[in-house]
PDB file of C-alpha atoms in Angstrom:
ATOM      1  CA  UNK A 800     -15.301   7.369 -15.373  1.00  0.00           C
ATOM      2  CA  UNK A 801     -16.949  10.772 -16.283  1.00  0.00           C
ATOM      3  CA  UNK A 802     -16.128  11.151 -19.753  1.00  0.00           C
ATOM      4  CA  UNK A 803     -15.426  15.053 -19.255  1.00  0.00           C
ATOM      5  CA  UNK A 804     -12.854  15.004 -16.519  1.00  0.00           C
ATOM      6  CA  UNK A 805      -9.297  16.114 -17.210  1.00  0.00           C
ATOM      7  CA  UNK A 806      -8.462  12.994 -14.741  1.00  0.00           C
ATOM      8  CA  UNK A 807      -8.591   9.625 -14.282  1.00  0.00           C
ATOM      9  CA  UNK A 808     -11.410   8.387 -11.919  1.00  0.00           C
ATOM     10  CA  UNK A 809     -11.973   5.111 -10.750  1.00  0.00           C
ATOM     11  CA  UNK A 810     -15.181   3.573 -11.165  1.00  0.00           C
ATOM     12  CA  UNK A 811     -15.911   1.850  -7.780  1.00  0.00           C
ATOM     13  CA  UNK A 812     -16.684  -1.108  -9.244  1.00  0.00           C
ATOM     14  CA  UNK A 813     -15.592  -4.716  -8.363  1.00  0.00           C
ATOM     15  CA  UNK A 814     -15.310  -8.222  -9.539  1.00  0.00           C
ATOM     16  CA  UNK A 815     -16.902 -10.276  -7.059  1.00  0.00           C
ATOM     17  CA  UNK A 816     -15.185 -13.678  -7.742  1.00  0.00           C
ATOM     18  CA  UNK A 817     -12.223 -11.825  -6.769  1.00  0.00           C
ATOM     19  CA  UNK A 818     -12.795  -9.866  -4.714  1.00  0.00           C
ATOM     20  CA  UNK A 819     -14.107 -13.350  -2.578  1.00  0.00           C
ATOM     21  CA  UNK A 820     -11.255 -14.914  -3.700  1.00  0.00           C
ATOM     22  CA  UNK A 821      -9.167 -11.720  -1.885  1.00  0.00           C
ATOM     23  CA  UNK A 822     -10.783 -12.253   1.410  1.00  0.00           C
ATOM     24  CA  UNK A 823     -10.091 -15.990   1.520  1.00  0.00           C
ATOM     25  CA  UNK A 824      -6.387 -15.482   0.313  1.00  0.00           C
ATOM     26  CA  UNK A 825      -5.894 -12.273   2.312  1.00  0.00           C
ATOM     27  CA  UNK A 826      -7.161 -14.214   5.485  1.00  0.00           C
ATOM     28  CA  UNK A 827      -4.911 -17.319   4.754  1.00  0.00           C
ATOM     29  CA  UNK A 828      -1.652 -15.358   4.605  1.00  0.00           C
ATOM     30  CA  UNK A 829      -2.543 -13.046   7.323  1.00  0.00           C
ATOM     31  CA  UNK A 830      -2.794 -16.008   9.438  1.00  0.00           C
ATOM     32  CA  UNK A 831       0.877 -17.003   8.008  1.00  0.00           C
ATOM     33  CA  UNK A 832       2.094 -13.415   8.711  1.00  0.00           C
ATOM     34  CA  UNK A 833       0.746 -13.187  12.293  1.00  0.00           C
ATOM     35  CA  UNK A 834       2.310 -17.129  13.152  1.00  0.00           C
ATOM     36  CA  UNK A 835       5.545 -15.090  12.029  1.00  0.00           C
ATOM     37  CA  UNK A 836       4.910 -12.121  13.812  1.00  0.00           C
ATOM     38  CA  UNK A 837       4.444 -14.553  17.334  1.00  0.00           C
ATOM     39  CA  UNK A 838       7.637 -16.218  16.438  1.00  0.00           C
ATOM     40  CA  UNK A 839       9.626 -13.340  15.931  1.00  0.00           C
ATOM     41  CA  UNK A 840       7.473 -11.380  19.112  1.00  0.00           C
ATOM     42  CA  UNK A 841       7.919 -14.314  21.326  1.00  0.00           C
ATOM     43  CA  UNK A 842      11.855 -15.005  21.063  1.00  0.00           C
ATOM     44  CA  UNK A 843      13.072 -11.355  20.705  1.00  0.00           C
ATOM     45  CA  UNK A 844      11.745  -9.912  24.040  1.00  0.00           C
ATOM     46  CA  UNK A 845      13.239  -6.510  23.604  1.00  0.00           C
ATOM     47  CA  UNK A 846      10.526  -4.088  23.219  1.00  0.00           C
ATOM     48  CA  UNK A 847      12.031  -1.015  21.088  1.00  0.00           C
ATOM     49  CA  UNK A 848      12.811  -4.077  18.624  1.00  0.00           C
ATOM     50  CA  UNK A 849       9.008  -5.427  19.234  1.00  0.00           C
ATOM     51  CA  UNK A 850       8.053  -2.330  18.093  1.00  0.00           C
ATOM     52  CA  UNK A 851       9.697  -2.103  14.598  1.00  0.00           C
ATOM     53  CA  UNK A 852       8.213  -5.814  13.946  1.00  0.00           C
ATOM     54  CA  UNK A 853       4.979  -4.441  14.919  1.00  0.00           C
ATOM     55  CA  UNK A 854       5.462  -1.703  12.218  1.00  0.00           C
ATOM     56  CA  UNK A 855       7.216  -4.435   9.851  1.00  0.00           C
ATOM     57  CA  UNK A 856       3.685  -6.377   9.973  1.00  0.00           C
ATOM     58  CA  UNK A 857       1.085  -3.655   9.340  1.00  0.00           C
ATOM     59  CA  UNK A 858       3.346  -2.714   6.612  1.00  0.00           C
ATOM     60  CA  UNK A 859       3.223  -6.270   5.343  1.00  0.00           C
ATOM     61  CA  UNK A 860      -0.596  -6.560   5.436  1.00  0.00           C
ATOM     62  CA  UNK A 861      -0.678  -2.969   3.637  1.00  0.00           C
ATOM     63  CA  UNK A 862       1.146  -4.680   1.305  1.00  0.00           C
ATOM     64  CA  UNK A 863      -1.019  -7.642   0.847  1.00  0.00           C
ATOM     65  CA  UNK A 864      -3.817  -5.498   0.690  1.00  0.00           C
ATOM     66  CA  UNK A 865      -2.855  -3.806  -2.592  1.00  0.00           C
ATOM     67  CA  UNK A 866      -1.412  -6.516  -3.919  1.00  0.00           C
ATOM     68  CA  UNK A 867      -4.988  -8.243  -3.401  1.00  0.00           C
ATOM     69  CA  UNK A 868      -6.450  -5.299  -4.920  1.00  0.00           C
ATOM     70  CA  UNK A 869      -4.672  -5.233  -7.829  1.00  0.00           C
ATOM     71  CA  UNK A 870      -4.414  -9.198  -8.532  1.00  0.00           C
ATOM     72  CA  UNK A 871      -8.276  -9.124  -8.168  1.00  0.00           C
ATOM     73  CA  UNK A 872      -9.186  -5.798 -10.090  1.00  0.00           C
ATOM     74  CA  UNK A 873     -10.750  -4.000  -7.056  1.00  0.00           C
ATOM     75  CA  UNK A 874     -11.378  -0.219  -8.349  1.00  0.00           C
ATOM     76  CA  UNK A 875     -13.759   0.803  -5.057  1.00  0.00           C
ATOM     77  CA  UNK A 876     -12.514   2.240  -2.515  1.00  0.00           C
ATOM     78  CA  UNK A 877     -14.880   1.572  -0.207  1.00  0.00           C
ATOM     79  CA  UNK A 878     -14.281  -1.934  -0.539  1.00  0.00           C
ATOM     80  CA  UNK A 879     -10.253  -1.665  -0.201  1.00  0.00           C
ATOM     81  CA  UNK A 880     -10.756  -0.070   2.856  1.00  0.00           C
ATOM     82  CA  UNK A 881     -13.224  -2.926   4.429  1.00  0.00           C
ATOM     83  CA  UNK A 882     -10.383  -5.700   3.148  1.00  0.00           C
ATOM     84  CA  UNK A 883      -8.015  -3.694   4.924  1.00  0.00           C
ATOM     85  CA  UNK A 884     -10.241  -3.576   8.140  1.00  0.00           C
ATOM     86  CA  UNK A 885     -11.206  -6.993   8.326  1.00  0.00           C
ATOM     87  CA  UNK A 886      -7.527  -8.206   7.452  1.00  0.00           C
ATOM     88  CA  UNK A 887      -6.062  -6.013  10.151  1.00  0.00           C
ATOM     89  CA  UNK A 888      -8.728  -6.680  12.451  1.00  0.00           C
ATOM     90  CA  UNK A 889      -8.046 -10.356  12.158  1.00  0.00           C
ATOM     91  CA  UNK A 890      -4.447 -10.219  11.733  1.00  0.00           C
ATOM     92  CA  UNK A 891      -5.074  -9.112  15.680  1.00  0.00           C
ATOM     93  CA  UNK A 892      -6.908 -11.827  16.076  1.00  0.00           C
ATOM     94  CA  UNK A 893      -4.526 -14.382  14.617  1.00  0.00           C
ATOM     95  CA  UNK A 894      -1.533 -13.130  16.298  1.00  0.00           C
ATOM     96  CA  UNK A 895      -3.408 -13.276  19.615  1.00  0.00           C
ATOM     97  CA  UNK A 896      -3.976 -16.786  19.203  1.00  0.00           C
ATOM     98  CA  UNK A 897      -0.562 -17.823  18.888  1.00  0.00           C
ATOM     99  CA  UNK A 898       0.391 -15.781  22.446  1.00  0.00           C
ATOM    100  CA  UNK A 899      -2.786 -17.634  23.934  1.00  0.00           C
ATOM    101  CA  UNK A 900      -1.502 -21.095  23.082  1.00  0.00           C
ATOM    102  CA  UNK A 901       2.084 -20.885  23.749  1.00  0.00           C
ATOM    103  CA  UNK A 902       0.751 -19.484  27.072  1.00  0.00           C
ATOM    104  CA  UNK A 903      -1.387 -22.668  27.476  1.00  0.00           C
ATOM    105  CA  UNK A 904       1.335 -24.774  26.052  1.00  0.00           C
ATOM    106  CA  UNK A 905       4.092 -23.592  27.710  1.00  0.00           C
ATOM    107  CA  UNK A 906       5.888 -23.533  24.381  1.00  0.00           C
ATOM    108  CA  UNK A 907       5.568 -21.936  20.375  1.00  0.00           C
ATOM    109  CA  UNK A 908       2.696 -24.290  18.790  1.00  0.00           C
ATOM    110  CA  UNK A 909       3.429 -25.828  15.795  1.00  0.00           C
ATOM    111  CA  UNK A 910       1.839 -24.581  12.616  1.00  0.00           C
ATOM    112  CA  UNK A 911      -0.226 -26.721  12.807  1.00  0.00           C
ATOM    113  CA  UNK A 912      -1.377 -26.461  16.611  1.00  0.00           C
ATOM    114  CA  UNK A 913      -1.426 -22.870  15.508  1.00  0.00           C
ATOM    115  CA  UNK A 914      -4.252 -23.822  12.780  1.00  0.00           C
ATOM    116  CA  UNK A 915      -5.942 -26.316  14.954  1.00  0.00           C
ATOM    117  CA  UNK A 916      -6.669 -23.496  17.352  1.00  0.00           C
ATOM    118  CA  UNK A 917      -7.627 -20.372  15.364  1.00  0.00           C
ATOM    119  CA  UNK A 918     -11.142 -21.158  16.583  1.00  0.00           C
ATOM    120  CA  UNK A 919     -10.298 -20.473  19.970  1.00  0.00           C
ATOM    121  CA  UNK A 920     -12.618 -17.473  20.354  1.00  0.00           C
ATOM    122  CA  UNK A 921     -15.632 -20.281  20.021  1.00  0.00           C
ATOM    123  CA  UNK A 922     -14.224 -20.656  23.458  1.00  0.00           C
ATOM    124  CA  UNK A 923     -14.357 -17.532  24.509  1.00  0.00           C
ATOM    125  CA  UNK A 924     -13.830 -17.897  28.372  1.00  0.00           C
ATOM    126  CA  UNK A 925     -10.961 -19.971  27.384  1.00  0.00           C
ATOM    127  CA  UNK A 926      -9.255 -17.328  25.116  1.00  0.00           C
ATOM    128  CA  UNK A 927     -10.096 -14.133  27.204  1.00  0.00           C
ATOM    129  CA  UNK A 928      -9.437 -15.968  30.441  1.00  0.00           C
ATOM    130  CA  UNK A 929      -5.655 -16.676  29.262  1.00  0.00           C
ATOM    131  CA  UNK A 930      -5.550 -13.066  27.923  1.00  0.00           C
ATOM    132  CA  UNK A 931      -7.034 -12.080  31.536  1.00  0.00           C
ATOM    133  CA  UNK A 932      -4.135 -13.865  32.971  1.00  0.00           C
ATOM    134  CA  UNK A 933      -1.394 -12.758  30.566  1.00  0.00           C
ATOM    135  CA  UNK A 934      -1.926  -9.566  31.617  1.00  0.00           C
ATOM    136  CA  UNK A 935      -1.853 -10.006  35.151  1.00  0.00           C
ATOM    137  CA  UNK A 936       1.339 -12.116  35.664  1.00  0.00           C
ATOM    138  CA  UNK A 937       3.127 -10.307  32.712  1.00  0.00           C
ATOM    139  CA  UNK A 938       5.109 -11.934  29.421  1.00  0.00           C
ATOM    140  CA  UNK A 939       8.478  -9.282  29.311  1.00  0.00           C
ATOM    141  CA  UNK A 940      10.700  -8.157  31.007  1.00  0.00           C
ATOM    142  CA  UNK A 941      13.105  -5.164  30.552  1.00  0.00           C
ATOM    143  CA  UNK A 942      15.648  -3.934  33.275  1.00  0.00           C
ATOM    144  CA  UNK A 943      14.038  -5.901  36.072  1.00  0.00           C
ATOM    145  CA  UNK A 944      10.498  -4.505  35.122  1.00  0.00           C
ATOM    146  CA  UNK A 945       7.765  -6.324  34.351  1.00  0.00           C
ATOM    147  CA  UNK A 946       5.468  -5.477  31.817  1.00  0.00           C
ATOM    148  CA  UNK A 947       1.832  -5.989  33.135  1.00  0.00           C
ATOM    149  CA  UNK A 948      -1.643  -4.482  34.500  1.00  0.00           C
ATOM    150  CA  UNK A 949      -2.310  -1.165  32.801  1.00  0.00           C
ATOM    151  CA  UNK A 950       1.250  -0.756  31.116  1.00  0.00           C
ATOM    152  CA  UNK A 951       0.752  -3.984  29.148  1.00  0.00           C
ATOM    153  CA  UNK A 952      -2.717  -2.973  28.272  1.00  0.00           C
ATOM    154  CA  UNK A 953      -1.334   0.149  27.103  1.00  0.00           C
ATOM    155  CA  UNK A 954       0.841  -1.103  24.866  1.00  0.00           C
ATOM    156  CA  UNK A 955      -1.410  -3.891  23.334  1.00  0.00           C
ATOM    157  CA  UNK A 956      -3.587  -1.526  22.202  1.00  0.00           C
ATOM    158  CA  UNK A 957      -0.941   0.788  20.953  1.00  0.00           C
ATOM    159  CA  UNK A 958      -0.223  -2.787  18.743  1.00  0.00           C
ATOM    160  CA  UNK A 959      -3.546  -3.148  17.590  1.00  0.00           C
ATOM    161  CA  UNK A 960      -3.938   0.534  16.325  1.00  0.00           C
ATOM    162  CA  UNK A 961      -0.415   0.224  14.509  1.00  0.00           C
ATOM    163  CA  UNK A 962      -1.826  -3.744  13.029  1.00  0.00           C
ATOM    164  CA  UNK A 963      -4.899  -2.225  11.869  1.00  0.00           C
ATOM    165  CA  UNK A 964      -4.240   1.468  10.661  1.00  0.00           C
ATOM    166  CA  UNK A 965      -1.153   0.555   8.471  1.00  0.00           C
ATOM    167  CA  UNK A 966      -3.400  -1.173   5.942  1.00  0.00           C
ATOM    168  CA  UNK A 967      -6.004   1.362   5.684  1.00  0.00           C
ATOM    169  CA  UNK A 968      -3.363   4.082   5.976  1.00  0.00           C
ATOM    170  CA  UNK A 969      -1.910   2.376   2.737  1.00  0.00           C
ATOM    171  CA  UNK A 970      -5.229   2.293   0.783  1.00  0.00           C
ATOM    172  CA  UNK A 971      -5.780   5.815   1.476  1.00  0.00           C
ATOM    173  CA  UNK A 972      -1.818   6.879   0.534  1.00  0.00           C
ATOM    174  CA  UNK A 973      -1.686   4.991  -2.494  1.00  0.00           C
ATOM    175  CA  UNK A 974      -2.613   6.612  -5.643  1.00  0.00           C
ATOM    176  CA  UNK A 975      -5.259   4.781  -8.179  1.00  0.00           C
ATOM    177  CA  UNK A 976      -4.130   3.029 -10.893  1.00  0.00           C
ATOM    178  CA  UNK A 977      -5.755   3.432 -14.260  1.00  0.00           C
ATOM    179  CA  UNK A 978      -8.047   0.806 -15.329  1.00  0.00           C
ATOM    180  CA  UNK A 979      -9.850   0.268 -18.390  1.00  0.00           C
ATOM    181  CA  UNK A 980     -13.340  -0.625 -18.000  1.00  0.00           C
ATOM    182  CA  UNK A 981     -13.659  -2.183 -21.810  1.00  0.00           C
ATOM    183  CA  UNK A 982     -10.712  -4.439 -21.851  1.00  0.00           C
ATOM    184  CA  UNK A 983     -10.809  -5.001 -17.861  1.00  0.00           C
ATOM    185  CA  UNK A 984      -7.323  -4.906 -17.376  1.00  0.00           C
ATOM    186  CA  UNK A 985      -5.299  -2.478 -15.568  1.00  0.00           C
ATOM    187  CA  UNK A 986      -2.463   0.331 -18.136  1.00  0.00           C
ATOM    188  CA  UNK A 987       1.277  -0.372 -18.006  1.00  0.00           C
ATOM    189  CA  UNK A 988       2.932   2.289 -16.600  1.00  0.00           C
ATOM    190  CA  UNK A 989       6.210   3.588 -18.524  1.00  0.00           C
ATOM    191  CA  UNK A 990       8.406   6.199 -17.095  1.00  0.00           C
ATOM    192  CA  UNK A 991      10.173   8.485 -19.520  1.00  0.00           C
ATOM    193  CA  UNK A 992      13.834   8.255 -18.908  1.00  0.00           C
ATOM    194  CA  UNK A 993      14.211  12.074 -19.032  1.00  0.00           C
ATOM    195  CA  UNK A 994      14.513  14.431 -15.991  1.00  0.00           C
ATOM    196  CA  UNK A 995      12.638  17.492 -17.136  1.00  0.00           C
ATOM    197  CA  UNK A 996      13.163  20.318 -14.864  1.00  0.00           C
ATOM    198  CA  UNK A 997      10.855  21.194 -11.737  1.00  0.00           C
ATOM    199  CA  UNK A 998       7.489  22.611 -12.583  1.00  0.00           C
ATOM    200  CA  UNK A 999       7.027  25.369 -10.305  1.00  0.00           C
ATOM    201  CA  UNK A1000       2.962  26.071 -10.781  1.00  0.00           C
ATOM    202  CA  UNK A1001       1.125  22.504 -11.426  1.00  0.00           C
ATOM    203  CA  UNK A1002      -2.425  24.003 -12.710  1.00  0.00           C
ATOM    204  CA  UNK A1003      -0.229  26.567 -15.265  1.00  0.00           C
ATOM    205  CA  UNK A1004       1.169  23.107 -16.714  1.00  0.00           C
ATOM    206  CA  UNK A1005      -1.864  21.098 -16.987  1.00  0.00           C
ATOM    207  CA  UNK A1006      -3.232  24.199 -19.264  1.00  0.00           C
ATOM    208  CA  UNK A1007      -0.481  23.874 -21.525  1.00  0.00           C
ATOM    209  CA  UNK A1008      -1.213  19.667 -21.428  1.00  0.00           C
ATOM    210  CA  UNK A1009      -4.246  20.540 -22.391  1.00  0.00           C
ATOM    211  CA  UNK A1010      -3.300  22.295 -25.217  1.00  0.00           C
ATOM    212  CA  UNK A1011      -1.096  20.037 -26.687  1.00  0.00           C
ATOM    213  CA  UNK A1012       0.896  17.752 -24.266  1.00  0.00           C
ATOM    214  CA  UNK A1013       4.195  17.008 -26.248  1.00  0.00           C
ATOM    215  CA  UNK A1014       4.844  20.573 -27.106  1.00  0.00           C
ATOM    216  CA  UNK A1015       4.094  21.505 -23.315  1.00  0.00           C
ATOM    217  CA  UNK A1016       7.211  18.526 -22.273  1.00  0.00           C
ATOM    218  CA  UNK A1017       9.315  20.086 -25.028  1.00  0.00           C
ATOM    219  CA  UNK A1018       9.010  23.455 -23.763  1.00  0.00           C
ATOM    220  CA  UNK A1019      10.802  22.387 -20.203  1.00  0.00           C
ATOM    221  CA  UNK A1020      14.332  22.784 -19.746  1.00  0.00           C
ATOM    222  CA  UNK A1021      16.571  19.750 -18.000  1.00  0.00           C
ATOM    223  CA  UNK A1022      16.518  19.101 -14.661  1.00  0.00           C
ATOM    224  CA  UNK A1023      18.984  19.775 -12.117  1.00  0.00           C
ATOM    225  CA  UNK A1024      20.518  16.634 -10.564  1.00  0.00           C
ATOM    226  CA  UNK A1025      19.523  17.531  -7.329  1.00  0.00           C
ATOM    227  CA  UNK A1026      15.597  18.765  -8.160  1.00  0.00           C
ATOM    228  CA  UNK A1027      13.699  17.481 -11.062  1.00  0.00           C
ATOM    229  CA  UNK A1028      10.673  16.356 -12.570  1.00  0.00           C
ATOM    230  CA  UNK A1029       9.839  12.794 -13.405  1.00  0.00           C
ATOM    231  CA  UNK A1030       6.754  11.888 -16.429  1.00  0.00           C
ATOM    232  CA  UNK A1031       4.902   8.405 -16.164  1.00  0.00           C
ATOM    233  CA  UNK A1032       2.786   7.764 -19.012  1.00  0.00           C
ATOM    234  CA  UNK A1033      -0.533   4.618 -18.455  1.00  0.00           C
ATOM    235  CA  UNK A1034      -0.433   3.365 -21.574  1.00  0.00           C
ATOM    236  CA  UNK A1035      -2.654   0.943 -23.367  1.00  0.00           C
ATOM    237  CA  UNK A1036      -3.053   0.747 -26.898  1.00  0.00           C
ATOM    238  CA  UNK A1037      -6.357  -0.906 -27.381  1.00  0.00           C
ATOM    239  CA  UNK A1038      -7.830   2.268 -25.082  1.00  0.00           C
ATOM    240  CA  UNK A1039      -9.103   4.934 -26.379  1.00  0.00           C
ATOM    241  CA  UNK A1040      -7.765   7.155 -23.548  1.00  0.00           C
ATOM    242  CA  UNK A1041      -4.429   7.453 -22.006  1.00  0.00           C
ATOM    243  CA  UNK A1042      -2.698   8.956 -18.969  1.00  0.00           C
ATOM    244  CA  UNK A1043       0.303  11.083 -18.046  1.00  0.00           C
ATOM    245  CA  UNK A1044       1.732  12.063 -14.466  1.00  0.00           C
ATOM    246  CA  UNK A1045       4.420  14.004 -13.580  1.00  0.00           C
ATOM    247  CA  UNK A1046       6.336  13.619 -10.172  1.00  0.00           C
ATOM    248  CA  UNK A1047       8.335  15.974  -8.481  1.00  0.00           C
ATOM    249  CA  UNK A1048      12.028  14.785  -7.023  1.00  0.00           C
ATOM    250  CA  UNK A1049      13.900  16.302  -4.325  1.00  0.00           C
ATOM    251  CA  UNK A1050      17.325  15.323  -3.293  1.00  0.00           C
ATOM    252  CA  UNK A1051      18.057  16.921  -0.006  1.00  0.00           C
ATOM    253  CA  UNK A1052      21.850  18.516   0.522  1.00  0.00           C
ATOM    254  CA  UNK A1053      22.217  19.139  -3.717  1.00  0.00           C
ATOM    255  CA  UNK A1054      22.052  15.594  -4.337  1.00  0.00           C
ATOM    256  CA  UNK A1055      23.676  13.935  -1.179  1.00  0.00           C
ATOM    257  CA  UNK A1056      20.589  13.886   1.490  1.00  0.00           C
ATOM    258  CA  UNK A1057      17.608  11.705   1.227  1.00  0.00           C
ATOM    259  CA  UNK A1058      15.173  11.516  -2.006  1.00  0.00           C
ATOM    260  CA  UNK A1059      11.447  12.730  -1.592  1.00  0.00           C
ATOM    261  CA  UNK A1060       9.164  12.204  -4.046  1.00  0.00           C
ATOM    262  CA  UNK A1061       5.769  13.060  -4.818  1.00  0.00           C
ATOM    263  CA  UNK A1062       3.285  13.444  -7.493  1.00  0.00           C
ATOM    264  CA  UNK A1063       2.063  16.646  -8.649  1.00  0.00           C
ATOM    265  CA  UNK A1064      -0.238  16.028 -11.661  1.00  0.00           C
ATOM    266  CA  UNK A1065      -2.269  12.938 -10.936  1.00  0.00           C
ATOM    267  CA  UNK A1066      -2.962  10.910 -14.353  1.00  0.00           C
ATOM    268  CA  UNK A1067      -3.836  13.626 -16.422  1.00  0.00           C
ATOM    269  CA  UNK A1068      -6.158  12.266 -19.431  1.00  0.00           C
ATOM    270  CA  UNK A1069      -4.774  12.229 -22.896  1.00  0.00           C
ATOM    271  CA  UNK A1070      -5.954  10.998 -26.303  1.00  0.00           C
ATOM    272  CA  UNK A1071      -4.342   8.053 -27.652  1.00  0.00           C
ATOM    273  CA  UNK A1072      -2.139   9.544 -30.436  1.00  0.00           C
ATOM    274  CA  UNK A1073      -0.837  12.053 -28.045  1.00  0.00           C
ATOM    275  CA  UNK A1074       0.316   9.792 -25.848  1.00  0.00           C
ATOM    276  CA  UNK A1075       2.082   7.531 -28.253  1.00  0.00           C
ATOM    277  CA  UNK A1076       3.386  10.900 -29.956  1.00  0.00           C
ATOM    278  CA  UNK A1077       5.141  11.223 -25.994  1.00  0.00           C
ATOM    279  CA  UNK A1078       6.749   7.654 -26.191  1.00  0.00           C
ATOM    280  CA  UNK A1079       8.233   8.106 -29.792  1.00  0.00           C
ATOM    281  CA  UNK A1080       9.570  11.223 -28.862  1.00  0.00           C
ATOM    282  CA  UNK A1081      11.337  10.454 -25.502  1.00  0.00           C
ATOM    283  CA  UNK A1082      12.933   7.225 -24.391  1.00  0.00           C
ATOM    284  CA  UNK A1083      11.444   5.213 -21.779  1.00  0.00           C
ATOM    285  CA  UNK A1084      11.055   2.209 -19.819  1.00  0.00           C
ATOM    286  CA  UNK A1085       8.257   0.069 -18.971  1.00  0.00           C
ATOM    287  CA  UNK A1086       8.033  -0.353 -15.203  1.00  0.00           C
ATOM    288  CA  UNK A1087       7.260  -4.343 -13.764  1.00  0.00           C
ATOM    289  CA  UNK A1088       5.007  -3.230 -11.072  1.00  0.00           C
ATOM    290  CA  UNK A1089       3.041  -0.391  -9.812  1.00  0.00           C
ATOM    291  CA  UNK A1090       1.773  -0.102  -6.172  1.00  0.00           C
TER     292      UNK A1090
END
């Protein structure tokens, strides 16, 4: 971390026991998610519903992929991104084999025909050639139309792009959590329970953080139930720094629409006393789990 930046900054570094241990655990319940994902694919032929389970599992893997990241203290981005390739890239894989098989079978393989054939692409006349004739003769049908040729092709590869971009989508949407390099381990996260009231011009705020951060959170007026302002404060006692954020909420209709939320000042760097000076003076709560 540069040591004059008003922000947090990751360091790009990793651990490389776990970050080995990632790939081997990310693989092994990838391959559990896409047996799932064949199950659910194979016995719900309806496509618009196909679709949403498609979504359902590149959401899953973005999940696994930053719960592997956090579980194994990966602060690089760089490497995030290539565990979210190469688990989305073989989730593909994984899934495939399932369809292969069952075609082959004439059934759903067991899990453990499933396992006994992930190596199917040492075969790779085998594999392809079932793909080759999947394709041709066609595995749905909607309304009397089959679903081959060019139209299934289509739509396979509109399944791959949604398998492999949700993960890396996720790394790249999801904000860093602050780590400290000393103690390795990662800052709780407590949110003050008051709803301070929307901060109109972001940089004009972090000047008056910088001058003294408590005073600048005094100085705001309540928040309106419908539009407000939210304060998260990384804190770790041991550290000598600490870090506040501020989200902005939005409640759509004056409170009766959907929520949006979003973060407006990105883990601002304070000193340590500061920061515990914050959490005397307001009540919070600690939260379980940050993604």
């Amino acid at each position: 971390m540069n040591p004059n930046t008003l922000f947090y900054e990751p360091s790009g570094r990793i651990n490389p026991v776990g970050l080995t241990a990632a790939y081997i655990s990310g693989l092994l319940v990838a391959s559990l998610l896409a047996y799932l994902y064949t199950l659910i694919v194979l016995f719900m032929p309806l496509i618009y519903v196909n679709f949403l389970v498609t979504v359902g599992f590149g959401i899953a893997l973005g999940i696994l992929v930053r719960l592997l990241t956090k579980l194994t203290q990966n602060r690089s981005l760089k490497h995030q991104l290539l565990l979210a390739i190469i688990l989305g890239l073989f989730a593909n894989y994984f899934q495939w084999v399932g369809f292969v098989v069952y075609a082959a079978m004439g059934a759903m393989p067991s899990i453990g025909d499933y396992y006994l054939n992930l190596g199917l692409i040492t075969d790779p006349s085998t594999f392809f050639g079932i793909i080759d004739e999947i394709n041709k003769v066609g595995m749905w049908e909607v309304f009397g139309m089959t679903f081959n040729g060019v139209t299934l092709a289509i739509i396979w590869l509109i399944e791959f792009g949604i398998i492999v971009a949700f993960p890396v989508i996720g790394v790249y949407s999801s904000k860093p959590i602050p780590y400290s390099e000393d103690l390795q381990t990662w800052y709780p996260k407590y949110e003050l329970d008051t709803d301070f009231e929307a901060i109109i011009s972001p940089d004009r705020f972090v000047d008056r953080l910088r001058e003294n951060a408590l005073t600048a959170l005094q100085e705001l007026e309540p928040g309106k139930a419908w539009k407000y302002s939210k304060v998260h404060v990384h804190y770790l006692p041991e550290a000598t720094h600490q870090y506040l954020s501020v989200e902005k909420v939005y409640i759509e209709e004056r409170g009766k629409g959907s929520k949006e939320v979003g973060v407006i000042i990105d883990n601002f760097r304070l000193d340590r006393q500061m920061a515990k000076a914050i959490l005397d003076a307001y009540p919070h709560s600690k939260e379980r789990w940050e993604w």
